[in-house]
């Protein structure tokens, strides 16, 4: 997403007690996921924006992340609610959808719901 939106979401999630790592586009998100996946600190949830002007968007990034880790917990976020992917997000490998605009409470609730629904969390 736009740098300001990424920074704002990171701030909200850090204030809620989460560790975060923002990226500028899908390429950077895939690279960060690959690095974390091979290391000791893996990502519990990845939020991908569906559309990234001038960069890889969430649809392609999700496919590449799922190729690395089929158990990745991916959320799609977009202001384009009419996109078919938003309605059929599970068919594209996402476990949740976060429509824009969203507020801090909605962001935290969405992340918490994904974490609670993760295998082994109950």
Short mmCIF file of N, CA, C and O in Angstrom, two decimals:
data_model
loop_
_atom_site.label_atom_id
_atom_site.label_comp_id
_atom_site.label_asym_id
_atom_site.label_seq_id
_atom_site.Cartn_x
_atom_site.Cartn_y
_atom_site.Cartn_z
N UNK A 1 0.84 -1.18 0.00
CA UNK A 1 0.00 0.00 0.00
C UNK A 1 0.89 1.25 0.00
O UNK A 1 2.12 1.16 0.02
N UNK A 2 0.27 2.41 0.02
CA UNK A 2 1.03 3.66 0.09
C UNK A 2 1.83 3.67 1.39
O UNK A 2 1.38 3.15 2.42
N UNK A 3 3.00 4.28 1.36
CA UNK A 3 3.89 4.27 2.53
C UNK A 3 3.20 4.79 3.78
O UNK A 3 3.38 4.24 4.88
N UNK A 4 2.39 5.84 3.64
CA UNK A 4 1.71 6.41 4.81
C UNK A 4 0.73 5.39 5.41
O UNK A 4 0.63 5.27 6.63
N UNK A 5 0.02 4.65 4.57
CA UNK A 5 -0.93 3.65 5.05
C UNK A 5 -0.19 2.51 5.74
O UNK A 5 -0.61 2.03 6.80
N UNK A 6 0.91 2.09 5.16
CA UNK A 6 1.72 1.01 5.76
C UNK A 6 2.22 1.44 7.13
O UNK A 6 2.11 0.70 8.11
N UNK A 7 2.78 2.65 7.22
CA UNK A 7 3.30 3.14 8.51
C UNK A 7 2.19 3.24 9.55
O UNK A 7 2.37 2.89 10.71
N UNK A 8 1.03 3.71 9.13
CA UNK A 8 -0.09 3.84 10.05
C UNK A 8 -0.56 2.48 10.55
O UNK A 8 -0.79 2.28 11.75
N UNK A 9 -0.69 1.52 9.66
CA UNK A 9 -1.10 0.16 10.05
C UNK A 9 -0.06 -0.46 10.97
O UNK A 9 -0.42 -1.10 11.98
N UNK A 10 1.21 -0.26 10.66
CA UNK A 10 2.27 -0.79 11.53
C UNK A 10 2.18 -0.18 12.93
O UNK A 10 2.30 -0.89 13.94
N UNK A 11 1.96 1.12 13.00
CA UNK A 11 1.85 1.80 14.29
C UNK A 11 0.69 1.23 15.11
O UNK A 11 0.83 0.93 16.29
N UNK A 12 -0.46 1.07 14.47
CA UNK A 12 -1.64 0.53 15.14
C UNK A 12 -1.35 -0.87 15.67
O UNK A 12 -1.64 -1.19 16.83
N UNK A 13 -0.78 -1.71 14.82
CA UNK A 13 -0.52 -3.09 15.23
C UNK A 13 0.56 -3.18 16.31
O UNK A 13 0.44 -3.98 17.23
N UNK A 14 1.57 -2.35 16.22
CA UNK A 14 2.60 -2.34 17.27
C UNK A 14 2.01 -1.89 18.60
O UNK A 14 2.32 -2.45 19.65
N UNK A 15 1.14 -0.88 18.56
CA UNK A 15 0.48 -0.41 19.79
C UNK A 15 -0.41 -1.50 20.39
O UNK A 15 -0.66 -1.50 21.59
N UNK A 16 -0.87 -2.42 19.54
CA UNK A 16 -1.70 -3.53 20.01
C UNK A 16 -0.84 -4.71 20.46
O UNK A 16 -1.37 -5.74 20.88
N UNK A 17 0.48 -4.57 20.36
CA UNK A 17 1.38 -5.61 20.86
C UNK A 17 1.96 -6.54 19.81
O UNK A 17 2.64 -7.50 20.14
N UNK A 18 1.71 -6.27 18.56
CA UNK A 18 2.23 -7.12 17.48
C UNK A 18 3.58 -6.61 16.99
O UNK A 18 3.85 -5.41 17.03
N UNK A 19 4.41 -7.52 16.49
CA UNK A 19 5.62 -7.14 15.78
C UNK A 19 5.24 -7.02 14.31
O UNK A 19 4.46 -7.84 13.81
N UNK A 20 5.78 -6.03 13.61
CA UNK A 20 5.40 -5.82 12.22
C UNK A 20 6.62 -5.61 11.33
O UNK A 20 7.70 -5.25 11.81
N UNK A 21 6.40 -5.82 10.05
CA UNK A 21 7.39 -5.48 9.04
C UNK A 21 6.62 -5.06 7.79
O UNK A 21 5.99 -5.90 7.14
N UNK A 22 6.65 -3.80 7.48
CA UNK A 22 5.96 -3.29 6.30
C UNK A 22 6.85 -3.38 5.08
O UNK A 22 8.08 -3.36 5.19
N UNK A 23 6.22 -3.51 3.92
CA UNK A 23 6.95 -3.52 2.66
C UNK A 23 6.23 -2.60 1.66
O UNK A 23 5.06 -2.30 1.83
N UNK A 24 6.95 -2.20 0.64
CA UNK A 24 6.42 -1.24 -0.32
C UNK A 24 5.55 -1.88 -1.40
O UNK A 24 4.71 -1.22 -1.99
N UNK A 25 5.77 -3.17 -1.69
CA UNK A 25 5.03 -3.83 -2.77
C UNK A 25 5.12 -5.34 -2.61
O UNK A 25 5.75 -5.85 -1.69
N UNK A 26 4.48 -6.04 -3.52
CA UNK A 26 4.43 -7.49 -3.46
C UNK A 26 5.79 -8.15 -3.57
O UNK A 26 6.07 -9.15 -2.90
N UNK A 27 6.66 -7.61 -4.43
CA UNK A 27 8.01 -8.18 -4.56
C UNK A 27 8.73 -8.17 -3.22
O UNK A 27 9.33 -9.17 -2.82
N UNK A 28 8.67 -7.04 -2.54
CA UNK A 28 9.33 -6.91 -1.24
C UNK A 28 8.67 -7.81 -0.20
O UNK A 28 9.35 -8.38 0.66
N UNK A 29 7.34 -7.95 -0.27
CA UNK A 29 6.63 -8.81 0.67
C UNK A 29 7.03 -10.27 0.48
O UNK A 29 7.27 -11.00 1.45
N UNK A 30 7.12 -10.70 -0.77
CA UNK A 30 7.53 -12.08 -1.06
C UNK A 30 8.96 -12.32 -0.58
O UNK A 30 9.25 -13.33 0.06
N UNK A 31 9.85 -11.38 -0.85
CA UNK A 31 11.25 -11.51 -0.41
C UNK A 31 11.33 -11.57 1.12
O UNK A 31 12.06 -12.41 1.67
N UNK A 32 10.59 -10.72 1.81
CA UNK A 32 10.59 -10.73 3.28
C UNK A 32 10.03 -12.04 3.81
O UNK A 32 10.55 -12.60 4.79
N UNK A 33 8.98 -12.54 3.17
CA UNK A 33 8.40 -13.80 3.63
C UNK A 33 9.38 -14.95 3.43
O UNK A 33 9.55 -15.78 4.32
N UNK A 34 10.02 -15.00 2.27
CA UNK A 34 11.00 -16.07 2.01
C UNK A 34 12.12 -16.04 3.05
O UNK A 34 12.52 -17.08 3.56
N UNK A 35 12.61 -14.86 3.33
CA UNK A 35 13.70 -14.72 4.30
C UNK A 35 13.24 -15.18 5.69
O UNK A 35 13.94 -15.92 6.38
N UNK A 36 12.06 -14.75 6.10
CA UNK A 36 11.55 -15.14 7.42
C UNK A 36 11.25 -16.63 7.48
O UNK A 36 11.48 -17.28 8.49
N UNK A 37 10.75 -17.18 6.39
CA UNK A 37 10.37 -18.59 6.35
C UNK A 37 11.58 -19.49 6.54
O UNK A 37 11.48 -20.55 7.16
N UNK A 38 12.72 -19.08 6.01
CA UNK A 38 13.93 -19.88 6.16
C UNK A 38 14.67 -19.58 7.46
O UNK A 38 15.60 -20.28 7.81
N UNK A 39 14.25 -18.55 8.18
CA UNK A 39 14.88 -18.17 9.44
C UNK A 39 14.07 -18.65 10.63
O UNK A 39 13.16 -19.46 10.52
N UNK A 40 14.41 -18.12 11.77
CA UNK A 40 13.78 -18.53 13.01
C UNK A 40 12.49 -17.77 13.31
O UNK A 40 11.66 -18.24 14.08
N UNK A 41 12.31 -16.60 12.72
CA UNK A 41 11.15 -15.75 13.03
C UNK A 41 10.22 -15.69 11.83
O UNK A 41 10.42 -14.92 10.91
N UNK A 42 9.17 -16.49 11.85
CA UNK A 42 8.22 -16.53 10.73
C UNK A 42 7.06 -15.57 10.96
O UNK A 42 6.76 -15.20 12.09
N UNK A 43 6.41 -15.20 9.88
CA UNK A 43 5.24 -14.33 9.96
C UNK A 43 4.00 -15.14 10.31
O UNK A 43 3.76 -16.20 9.71
N UNK A 44 3.20 -14.65 11.23
CA UNK A 44 1.94 -15.31 11.59
C UNK A 44 0.82 -14.90 10.65
O UNK A 44 -0.08 -15.68 10.36
N UNK A 45 0.84 -13.66 10.18
CA UNK A 45 -0.18 -13.11 9.30
C UNK A 45 0.49 -12.16 8.30
O UNK A 45 1.40 -11.42 8.68
N UNK A 46 0.02 -12.20 7.06
CA UNK A 46 0.50 -11.27 6.04
C UNK A 46 -0.72 -10.56 5.47
O UNK A 46 -1.68 -11.20 5.06
N UNK A 47 -0.67 -9.23 5.47
CA UNK A 47 -1.74 -8.43 4.87
C UNK A 47 -1.22 -7.90 3.54
O UNK A 47 -0.20 -7.22 3.50
N UNK A 48 -1.93 -8.24 2.47
CA UNK A 48 -1.52 -7.83 1.13
C UNK A 48 -2.59 -6.94 0.50
O UNK A 48 -3.77 -7.28 0.51
N UNK A 49 -2.14 -5.82 -0.03
CA UNK A 49 -3.05 -4.94 -0.76
C UNK A 49 -3.26 -5.55 -2.14
O UNK A 49 -2.31 -5.98 -2.79
N UNK A 50 -4.49 -5.58 -2.58
CA UNK A 50 -4.81 -6.19 -3.86
C UNK A 50 -4.16 -5.44 -5.02
O UNK A 50 -3.64 -6.05 -5.95
N UNK A 51 -4.14 -4.11 -4.95
CA UNK A 51 -3.61 -3.30 -6.05
C UNK A 51 -2.47 -2.43 -5.56
O UNK A 51 -2.63 -1.67 -4.61
N UNK A 52 -1.32 -2.56 -6.22
CA UNK A 52 -0.14 -1.74 -5.89
C UNK A 52 0.32 -1.08 -7.18
O UNK A 52 0.91 -1.74 -8.04
N UNK A 53 0.03 0.21 -7.36
CA UNK A 53 0.44 0.89 -8.60
C UNK A 53 1.95 0.79 -8.81
O UNK A 53 2.74 1.06 -7.91
N UNK A 54 2.33 0.32 -9.99
CA UNK A 54 3.74 0.24 -10.33
C UNK A 54 4.48 -0.91 -9.68
O UNK A 54 5.70 -0.98 -9.75
N UNK A 55 3.76 -1.82 -9.01
CA UNK A 55 4.42 -2.93 -8.34
C UNK A 55 3.52 -4.16 -8.31
O UNK A 55 2.35 -4.10 -8.71
N UNK A 56 4.07 -5.26 -7.84
CA UNK A 56 3.31 -6.49 -7.73
C UNK A 56 2.23 -6.34 -6.67
O UNK A 56 2.50 -5.91 -5.56
N UNK A 57 1.01 -6.69 -7.02
CA UNK A 57 -0.11 -6.60 -6.09
C UNK A 57 -0.31 -7.88 -5.30
O UNK A 57 0.44 -8.85 -5.43
N UNK A 58 -1.36 -7.88 -4.51
CA UNK A 58 -1.62 -8.97 -3.59
C UNK A 58 -1.93 -10.31 -4.23
O UNK A 58 -1.55 -11.35 -3.69
N UNK A 59 -2.62 -10.30 -5.35
CA UNK A 59 -2.98 -11.57 -6.02
C UNK A 59 -1.72 -12.36 -6.39
O UNK A 59 -1.59 -13.53 -6.05
N UNK A 60 -0.79 -11.70 -7.07
CA UNK A 60 0.44 -12.37 -7.50
C UNK A 60 1.35 -12.67 -6.31
O UNK A 60 1.94 -13.75 -6.23
N UNK A 61 1.44 -11.74 -5.37
CA UNK A 61 2.27 -11.96 -4.18
C UNK A 61 1.76 -13.14 -3.37
O UNK A 61 2.54 -13.96 -2.88
N UNK A 62 0.44 -13.27 -3.26
CA UNK A 62 -0.15 -14.39 -2.52
C UNK A 62 0.26 -15.72 -3.15
O UNK A 62 0.66 -16.66 -2.45
N UNK A 63 0.16 -15.80 -4.47
CA UNK A 63 0.52 -17.04 -5.16
C UNK A 63 1.99 -17.39 -4.91
O UNK A 63 2.32 -18.57 -4.66
N UNK A 64 2.86 -16.40 -4.93
CA UNK A 64 4.29 -16.66 -4.71
C UNK A 64 4.58 -17.04 -3.25
O UNK A 64 5.41 -17.91 -2.99
N UNK A 65 3.90 -16.40 -2.31
CA UNK A 65 4.09 -16.75 -0.90
C UNK A 65 3.57 -18.15 -0.63
O UNK A 65 4.22 -18.96 0.06
N UNK A 66 2.41 -18.48 -1.19
CA UNK A 66 1.84 -19.81 -0.97
C UNK A 66 2.69 -20.90 -1.64
O UNK A 66 2.70 -22.04 -1.17
N UNK A 67 3.44 -20.56 -2.68
CA UNK A 67 4.36 -21.52 -3.29
C UNK A 67 5.51 -21.83 -2.34
O UNK A 67 6.03 -22.94 -2.31
N UNK A 68 5.89 -20.84 -1.53
CA UNK A 68 6.95 -21.03 -0.53
C UNK A 68 6.39 -21.76 0.68
O UNK A 68 7.02 -22.67 1.22
N UNK A 69 5.19 -21.36 1.10
CA UNK A 69 4.58 -21.89 2.32
C UNK A 69 3.06 -22.02 2.13
O UNK A 69 2.33 -21.04 2.28
N UNK A 70 2.59 -23.21 1.79
CA UNK A 70 1.15 -23.39 1.57
C UNK A 70 0.29 -23.14 2.81
O UNK A 70 -0.92 -23.00 2.70
N UNK A 71 0.91 -23.05 3.98
CA UNK A 71 0.16 -22.79 5.22
C UNK A 71 0.15 -21.31 5.60
O UNK A 71 -0.35 -20.96 6.68
N UNK A 72 0.70 -20.45 4.76
CA UNK A 72 0.75 -19.01 5.06
C UNK A 72 -0.66 -18.47 5.32
O UNK A 72 -1.61 -18.85 4.64
N UNK A 73 -0.78 -17.59 6.30
CA UNK A 73 -2.05 -16.97 6.67
C UNK A 73 -2.07 -15.58 6.02
O UNK A 73 -1.42 -14.66 6.51
N UNK A 74 -2.81 -15.45 4.93
CA UNK A 74 -2.83 -14.24 4.13
C UNK A 74 -4.17 -13.53 4.21
O UNK A 74 -5.22 -14.17 4.10
N UNK A 75 -4.11 -12.22 4.39
CA UNK A 75 -5.30 -11.37 4.35
C UNK A 75 -5.17 -10.47 3.14
O UNK A 75 -4.09 -9.95 2.87
N UNK A 76 -6.28 -10.26 2.43
CA UNK A 76 -6.28 -9.34 1.32
C UNK A 76 -7.00 -8.06 1.75
O UNK A 76 -8.03 -8.12 2.42
N UNK A 77 -6.44 -6.93 1.38
CA UNK A 77 -7.04 -5.64 1.69
C UNK A 77 -7.17 -4.85 0.40
O UNK A 77 -6.26 -4.85 -0.43
N UNK A 78 -8.31 -4.18 0.26
CA UNK A 78 -8.51 -3.38 -0.94
C UNK A 78 -9.68 -2.44 -0.77
O UNK A 78 -10.61 -2.72 -0.01
N UNK A 79 -9.61 -1.35 -1.49
CA UNK A 79 -10.73 -0.43 -1.57
C UNK A 79 -11.61 -0.75 -2.76
O UNK A 79 -12.64 -0.12 -2.97
N UNK A 80 -11.22 -1.74 -3.55
CA UNK A 80 -11.97 -2.14 -4.73
C UNK A 80 -12.86 -3.33 -4.38
O UNK A 80 -12.59 -4.48 -4.73
N UNK A 81 -13.95 -3.05 -3.68
CA UNK A 81 -14.83 -4.11 -3.21
C UNK A 81 -15.52 -4.86 -4.34
O UNK A 81 -15.98 -5.99 -4.15
N UNK A 82 -15.57 -4.26 -5.53
CA UNK A 82 -16.23 -4.93 -6.65
C UNK A 82 -15.34 -5.99 -7.30
O UNK A 82 -15.80 -6.77 -8.12
N UNK A 83 -14.06 -6.03 -6.95
CA UNK A 83 -13.17 -7.04 -7.51
C UNK A 83 -13.64 -8.42 -7.05
O UNK A 83 -13.89 -8.64 -5.87
N UNK A 84 -13.76 -9.36 -7.98
CA UNK A 84 -14.26 -10.70 -7.67
C UNK A 84 -13.41 -11.39 -6.60
O UNK A 84 -13.93 -12.17 -5.80
N UNK A 85 -12.14 -11.08 -6.54
CA UNK A 85 -11.28 -11.70 -5.55
C UNK A 85 -11.74 -11.39 -4.13
O UNK A 85 -11.65 -12.23 -3.24
N UNK A 86 -12.26 -10.20 -3.92
CA UNK A 86 -12.70 -9.82 -2.58
C UNK A 86 -13.86 -10.70 -2.12
O UNK A 86 -13.98 -11.01 -0.94
N UNK A 87 -14.71 -11.11 -3.02
CA UNK A 87 -15.84 -11.97 -2.67
C UNK A 87 -15.43 -13.43 -2.59
O UNK A 87 -15.98 -14.20 -1.81
N UNK A 88 -14.45 -13.81 -3.39
CA UNK A 88 -14.00 -15.20 -3.46
C UNK A 88 -12.56 -15.34 -2.97
O UNK A 88 -11.76 -16.07 -3.56
N UNK A 89 -12.23 -14.63 -1.90
CA UNK A 89 -10.84 -14.55 -1.44
C UNK A 89 -10.24 -15.91 -1.11
O UNK A 89 -9.06 -16.15 -1.35
N UNK A 90 -11.03 -16.82 -0.57
CA UNK A 90 -10.49 -18.14 -0.20
C UNK A 90 -10.03 -18.93 -1.43
O UNK A 90 -9.05 -19.68 -1.34
N UNK A 91 -10.70 -18.75 -2.54
CA UNK A 91 -10.30 -19.44 -3.78
C UNK A 91 -8.92 -19.01 -4.25
O UNK A 91 -8.27 -19.70 -5.03
N UNK A 92 -8.47 -17.85 -3.79
CA UNK A 92 -7.17 -17.30 -4.20
C UNK A 92 -6.11 -17.46 -3.11
O UNK A 92 -5.05 -16.86 -3.19
N UNK A 93 -6.42 -18.24 -2.07
CA UNK A 93 -5.43 -18.54 -1.04
C UNK A 93 -5.45 -17.63 0.17
O UNK A 93 -4.63 -17.77 1.07
N UNK A 94 -6.38 -16.69 0.21
CA UNK A 94 -6.48 -15.79 1.36
C UNK A 94 -7.40 -16.40 2.42
O UNK A 94 -8.36 -17.10 2.08
N UNK A 95 -7.13 -16.12 3.67
CA UNK A 95 -7.98 -16.64 4.74
C UNK A 95 -8.90 -15.56 5.29
O UNK A 95 -9.80 -15.87 6.08
N UNK A 96 -8.71 -14.32 4.90
CA UNK A 96 -9.55 -13.23 5.38
C UNK A 96 -9.46 -12.04 4.43
O UNK A 96 -8.54 -11.94 3.62
N UNK A 97 -10.46 -11.17 4.56
CA UNK A 97 -10.50 -9.96 3.74
C UNK A 97 -10.65 -8.76 4.66
O UNK A 97 -11.34 -8.84 5.68
N UNK A 98 -9.97 -7.68 4.33
CA UNK A 98 -10.01 -6.44 5.10
C UNK A 98 -10.31 -5.29 4.14
O UNK A 98 -9.41 -4.73 3.52
N UNK A 99 -11.62 -4.98 3.95
CA UNK A 99 -11.97 -3.91 3.01
C UNK A 99 -11.51 -2.55 3.51
O UNK A 99 -11.51 -2.28 4.71
N UNK A 100 -11.11 -1.71 2.57
CA UNK A 100 -10.74 -0.32 2.89
C UNK A 100 -11.93 0.57 2.61
O UNK A 100 -12.70 0.27 1.69
N UNK A 101 -12.04 1.63 3.31
CA UNK A 101 -11.17 2.04 4.41
C UNK A 101 -11.51 1.26 5.68
O UNK A 101 -12.65 0.85 5.88
N UNK A 102 -10.51 1.05 6.51
CA UNK A 102 -10.71 0.40 7.80
C UNK A 102 -10.10 1.28 8.87
O UNK A 102 -9.23 2.10 8.60
N UNK A 103 -10.58 1.09 10.09
CA UNK A 103 -10.03 1.85 11.21
C UNK A 103 -9.15 0.94 12.06
O UNK A 103 -9.02 -0.27 11.78
N UNK A 104 -8.54 1.50 13.09
CA UNK A 104 -7.61 0.75 13.93
C UNK A 104 -8.28 -0.47 14.56
O UNK A 104 -7.70 -1.56 14.58
N UNK A 105 -9.49 -0.29 15.05
CA UNK A 105 -10.20 -1.40 15.70
C UNK A 105 -10.47 -2.53 14.70
O UNK A 105 -10.26 -3.70 15.01
N UNK A 106 -10.92 -2.18 13.50
CA UNK A 106 -11.20 -3.19 12.48
C UNK A 106 -9.93 -3.94 12.08
O UNK A 106 -9.95 -5.16 11.88
N UNK A 107 -8.82 -3.22 11.96
CA UNK A 107 -7.55 -3.85 11.62
C UNK A 107 -7.14 -4.85 12.68
O UNK A 107 -6.83 -6.01 12.38
N UNK A 108 -7.16 -4.44 13.92
CA UNK A 108 -6.76 -5.32 15.02
C UNK A 108 -7.70 -6.52 15.16
O UNK A 108 -7.24 -7.65 15.39
N UNK A 109 -8.98 -6.28 15.00
CA UNK A 109 -9.95 -7.39 15.09
C UNK A 109 -9.74 -8.40 13.96
O UNK A 109 -9.84 -9.60 14.18
N UNK A 110 -9.45 -7.91 12.77
CA UNK A 110 -9.22 -8.81 11.63
C UNK A 110 -7.97 -9.66 11.85
O UNK A 110 -7.99 -10.87 11.62
N UNK A 111 -6.89 -9.03 12.31
CA UNK A 111 -5.66 -9.78 12.57
C UNK A 111 -5.90 -10.80 13.69
O UNK A 111 -5.50 -11.96 13.57
N UNK A 112 -6.56 -10.39 14.74
CA UNK A 112 -6.83 -11.30 15.86
C UNK A 112 -7.69 -12.49 15.40
O UNK A 112 -7.44 -13.61 15.80
N UNK A 113 -8.67 -12.24 14.55
CA UNK A 113 -9.52 -13.32 14.06
C UNK A 113 -8.70 -14.33 13.25
O UNK A 113 -8.90 -15.54 13.40
N UNK A 114 -7.79 -13.85 12.43
CA UNK A 114 -6.94 -14.76 11.65
C UNK A 114 -6.04 -15.56 12.58
O UNK A 114 -5.88 -16.76 12.42
N UNK A 115 -5.48 -14.92 13.58
CA UNK A 115 -4.61 -15.62 14.52
C UNK A 115 -5.37 -16.66 15.32
O UNK A 115 -4.87 -17.77 15.56
N UNK A 116 -6.59 -16.36 15.72
CA UNK A 116 -7.40 -17.31 16.49
C UNK A 116 -7.84 -18.49 15.63
O UNK A 116 -8.08 -19.58 16.14
N UNK A 117 -7.94 -18.27 14.33
CA UNK A 117 -8.38 -19.31 13.41
C UNK A 117 -7.21 -20.15 12.88
O UNK A 117 -7.42 -21.11 12.17
N UNK A 118 -6.00 -19.78 13.26
CA UNK A 118 -4.82 -20.49 12.76
C UNK A 118 -4.75 -21.89 13.34
O UNK A 118 -5.12 -22.10 14.49
N UNK A 119 -4.27 -22.86 12.54
CA UNK A 119 -4.12 -24.22 13.05
C UNK A 119 -3.24 -24.24 14.29
O UNK A 119 -2.22 -23.56 14.36
N UNK A 120 -3.66 -24.98 15.28
CA UNK A 120 -2.89 -25.11 16.52
C UNK A 120 -3.11 -23.98 17.49
O UNK A 120 -2.47 -23.93 18.54
N UNK A 121 -4.01 -23.03 17.20
CA UNK A 121 -4.20 -21.90 18.09
C UNK A 121 -5.27 -22.16 19.14
O UNK A 121 -5.45 -21.39 20.04
N UNK A 122 -5.98 -23.24 18.99
CA UNK A 122 -7.08 -23.53 19.94
C UNK A 122 -6.72 -24.64 20.87
O UNK A 122 -5.91 -25.45 20.65
#
